[in-house]
CSV table of C-alpha atoms in Angstrom, one decimal:
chain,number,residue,atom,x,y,z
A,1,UNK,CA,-18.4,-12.5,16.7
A,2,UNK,CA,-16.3,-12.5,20.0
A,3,UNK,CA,-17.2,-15.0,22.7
A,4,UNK,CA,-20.6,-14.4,24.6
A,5,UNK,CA,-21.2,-12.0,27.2
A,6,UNK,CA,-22.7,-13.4,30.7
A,7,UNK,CA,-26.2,-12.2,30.9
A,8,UNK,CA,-24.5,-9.5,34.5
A,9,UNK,CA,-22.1,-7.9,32.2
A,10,UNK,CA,-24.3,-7.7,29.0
A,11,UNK,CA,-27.4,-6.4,31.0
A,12,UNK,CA,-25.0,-4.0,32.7
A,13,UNK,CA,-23.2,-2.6,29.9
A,14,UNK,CA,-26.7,-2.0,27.9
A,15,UNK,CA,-27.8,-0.3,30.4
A,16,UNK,CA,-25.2,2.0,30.7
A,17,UNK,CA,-25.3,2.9,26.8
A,18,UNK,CA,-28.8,3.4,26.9
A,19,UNK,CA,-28.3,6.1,30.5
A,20,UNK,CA,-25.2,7.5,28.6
A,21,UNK,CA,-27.8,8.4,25.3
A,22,UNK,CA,-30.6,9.8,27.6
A,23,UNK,CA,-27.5,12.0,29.6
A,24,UNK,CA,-27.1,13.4,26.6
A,25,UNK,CA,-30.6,14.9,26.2
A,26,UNK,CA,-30.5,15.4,29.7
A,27,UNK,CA,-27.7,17.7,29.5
A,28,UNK,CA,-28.2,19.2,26.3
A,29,UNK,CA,-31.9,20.9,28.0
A,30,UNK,CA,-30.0,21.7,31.2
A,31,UNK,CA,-27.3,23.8,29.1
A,32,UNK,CA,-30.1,25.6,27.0
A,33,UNK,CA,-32.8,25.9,30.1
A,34,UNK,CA,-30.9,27.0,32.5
A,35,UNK,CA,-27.9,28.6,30.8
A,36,UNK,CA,-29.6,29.8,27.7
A,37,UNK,CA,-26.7,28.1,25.5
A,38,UNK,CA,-26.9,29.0,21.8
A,39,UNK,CA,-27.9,25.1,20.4
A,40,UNK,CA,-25.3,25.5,17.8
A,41,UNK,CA,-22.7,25.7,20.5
A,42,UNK,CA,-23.7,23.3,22.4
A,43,UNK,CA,-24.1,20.9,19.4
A,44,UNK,CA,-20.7,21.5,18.0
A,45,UNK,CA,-18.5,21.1,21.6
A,46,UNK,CA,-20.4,18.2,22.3
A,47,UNK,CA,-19.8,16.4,18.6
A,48,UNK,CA,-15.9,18.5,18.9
A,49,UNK,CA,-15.5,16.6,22.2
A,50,UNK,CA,-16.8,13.4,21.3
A,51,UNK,CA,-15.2,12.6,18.3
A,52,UNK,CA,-11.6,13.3,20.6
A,53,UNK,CA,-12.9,10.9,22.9
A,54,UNK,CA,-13.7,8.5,20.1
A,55,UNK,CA,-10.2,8.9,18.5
A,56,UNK,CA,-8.6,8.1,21.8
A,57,UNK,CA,-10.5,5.1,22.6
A,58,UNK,CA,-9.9,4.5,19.0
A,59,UNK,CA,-6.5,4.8,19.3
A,60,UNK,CA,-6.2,2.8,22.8
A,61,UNK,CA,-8.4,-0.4,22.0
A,62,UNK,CA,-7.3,-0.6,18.1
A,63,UNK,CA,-10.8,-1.1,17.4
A,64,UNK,CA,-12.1,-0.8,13.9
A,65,UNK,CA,-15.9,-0.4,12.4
A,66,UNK,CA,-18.1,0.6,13.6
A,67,UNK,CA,-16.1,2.4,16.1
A,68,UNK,CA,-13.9,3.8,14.1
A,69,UNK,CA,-16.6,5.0,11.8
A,70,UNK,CA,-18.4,6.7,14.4
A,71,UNK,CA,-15.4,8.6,15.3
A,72,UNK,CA,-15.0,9.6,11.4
A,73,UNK,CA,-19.0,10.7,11.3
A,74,UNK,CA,-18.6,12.9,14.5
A,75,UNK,CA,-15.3,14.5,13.0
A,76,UNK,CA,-17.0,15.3,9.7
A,77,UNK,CA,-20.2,16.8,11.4
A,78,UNK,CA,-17.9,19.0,13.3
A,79,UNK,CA,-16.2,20.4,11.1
A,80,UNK,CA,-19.8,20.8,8.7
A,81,UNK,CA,-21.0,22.5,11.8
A,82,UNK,CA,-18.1,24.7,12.6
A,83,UNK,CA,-19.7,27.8,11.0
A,84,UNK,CA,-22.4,27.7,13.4
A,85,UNK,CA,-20.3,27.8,16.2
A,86,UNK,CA,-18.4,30.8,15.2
A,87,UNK,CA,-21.6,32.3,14.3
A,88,UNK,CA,-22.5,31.5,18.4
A,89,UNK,CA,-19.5,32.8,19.8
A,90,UNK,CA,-19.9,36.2,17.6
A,91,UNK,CA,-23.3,36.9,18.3
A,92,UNK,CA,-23.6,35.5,22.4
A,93,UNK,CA,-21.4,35.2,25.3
A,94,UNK,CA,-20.0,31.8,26.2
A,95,UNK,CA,-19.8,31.0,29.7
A,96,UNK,CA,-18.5,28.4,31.1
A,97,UNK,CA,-21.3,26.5,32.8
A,98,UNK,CA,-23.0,25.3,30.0
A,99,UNK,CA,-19.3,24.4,28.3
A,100,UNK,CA,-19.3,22.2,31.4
A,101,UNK,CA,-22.3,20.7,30.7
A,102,UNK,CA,-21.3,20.4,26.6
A,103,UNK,CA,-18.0,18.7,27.2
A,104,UNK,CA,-19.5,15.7,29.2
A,105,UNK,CA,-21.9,15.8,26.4
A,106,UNK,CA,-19.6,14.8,23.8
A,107,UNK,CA,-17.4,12.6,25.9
A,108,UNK,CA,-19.0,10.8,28.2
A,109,UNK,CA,-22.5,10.3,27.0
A,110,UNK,CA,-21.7,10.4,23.3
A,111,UNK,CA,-18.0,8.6,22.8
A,112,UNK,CA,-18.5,6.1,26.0
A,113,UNK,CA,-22.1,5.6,25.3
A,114,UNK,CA,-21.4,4.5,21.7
A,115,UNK,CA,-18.2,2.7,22.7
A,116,UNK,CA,-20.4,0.3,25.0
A,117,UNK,CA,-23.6,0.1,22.5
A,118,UNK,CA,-20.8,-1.1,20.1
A,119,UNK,CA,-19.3,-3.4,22.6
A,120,UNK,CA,-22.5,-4.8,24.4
A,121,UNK,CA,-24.9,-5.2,20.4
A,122,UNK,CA,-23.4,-7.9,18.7
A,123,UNK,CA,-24.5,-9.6,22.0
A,124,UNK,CA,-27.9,-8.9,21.8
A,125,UNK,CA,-31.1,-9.9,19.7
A,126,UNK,CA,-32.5,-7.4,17.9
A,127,UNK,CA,-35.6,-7.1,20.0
A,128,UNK,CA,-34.0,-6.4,22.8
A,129,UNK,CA,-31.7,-3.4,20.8
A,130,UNK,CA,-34.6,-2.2,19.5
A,131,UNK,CA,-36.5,-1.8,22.8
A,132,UNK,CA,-33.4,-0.7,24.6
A,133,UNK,CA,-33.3,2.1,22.2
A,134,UNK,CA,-37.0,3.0,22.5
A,135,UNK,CA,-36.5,3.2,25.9
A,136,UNK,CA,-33.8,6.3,25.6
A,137,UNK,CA,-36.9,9.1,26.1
A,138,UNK,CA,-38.3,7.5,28.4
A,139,UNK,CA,-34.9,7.6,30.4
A,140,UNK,CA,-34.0,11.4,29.1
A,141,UNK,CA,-37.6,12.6,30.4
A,142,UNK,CA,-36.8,10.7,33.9
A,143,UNK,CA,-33.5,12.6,34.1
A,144,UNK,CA,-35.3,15.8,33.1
A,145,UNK,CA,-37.3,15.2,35.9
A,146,UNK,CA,-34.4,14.8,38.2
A,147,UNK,CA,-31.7,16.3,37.3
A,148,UNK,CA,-33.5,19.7,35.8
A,149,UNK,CA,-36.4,20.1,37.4
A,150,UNK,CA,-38.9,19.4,34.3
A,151,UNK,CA,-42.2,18.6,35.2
A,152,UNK,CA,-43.9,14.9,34.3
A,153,UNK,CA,-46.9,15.3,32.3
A,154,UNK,CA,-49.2,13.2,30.1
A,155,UNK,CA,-50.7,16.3,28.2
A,156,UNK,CA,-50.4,16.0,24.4
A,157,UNK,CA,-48.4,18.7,23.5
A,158,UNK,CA,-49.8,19.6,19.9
A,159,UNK,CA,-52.1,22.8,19.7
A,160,UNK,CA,-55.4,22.2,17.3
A,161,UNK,CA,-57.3,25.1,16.9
């Protein structure tokens, strides 16, 4: 294990894995509110466009597992999920808003997002991973409040009859 992080920088970079996983929600229900974005589509640029970013920073840090393997799991499920994106582009139209939204998706909160949870966890206890990562909805419904206009609510969602 590398040296240890000060408390600033460890805090700091946690933080911004854990807002770089709830982006991703964030902008995955932005794309398929407000642009009605086939989910396939979305779901294969954003892992297409992650695992690029991964293979860069890859490439410019040299770093190896888990990195690396994360970069290698996001290039295998894009090309398992390839069909569905074809599928997408035959049966809808793809504009380029909700590509906007997709691309950021995969790079920034998905490749950078992993890139400092990989960077920042050796550092941390395992309580405070686990309840980092438990915080991630809580995070994503926030930024569905702000940045897409979903309402806050309490009310239990399942339908008994």
């Amino acid at each position: 294990m590398s040296a240890n992080l000060p408390f600033v920088s460890k805090f700091s970079i946690t933080l911004l894995a854990l807002y770089a996983f709830a982006g991703n929600s964030v902008l995955c229900r932005w794309a398929l509110a407000e642009f009605a974005m086939n989910p396939a589509q979305f779901t294969l640029l954003r892992l297409v466009s992650g695992a690029g970013a991964l293979a860069v920073i890859v490439w410019i840090t040299q770093q190896k597992a888990p990195l690396s393997d994360t970069k290698t799991h996001f290039l295998r499920a894009s090309l398992l999920s390839s069909p569905l994106l074809l599928m997408g582009i035959l049966y809808s139209n793809l504009h380029w808003q909700p590509v906007l939204l997709a691309l950021p998706s995969g790079v920034v909160t998905s490749a950078i997002g992993y890139a400092l949870w990989f960077k920042v966890l050796p550092h941390l206890r395992v309580t405070s991973a686990a309840v980092g990562q438990l915080s991630v909805p809580l995070i994503a419904a926030l930024g569905g409040f702000l940045f897409v206009g979903e309402a806050l609510s309490l009310r239990n969602n399942n339908k008994t009859s």
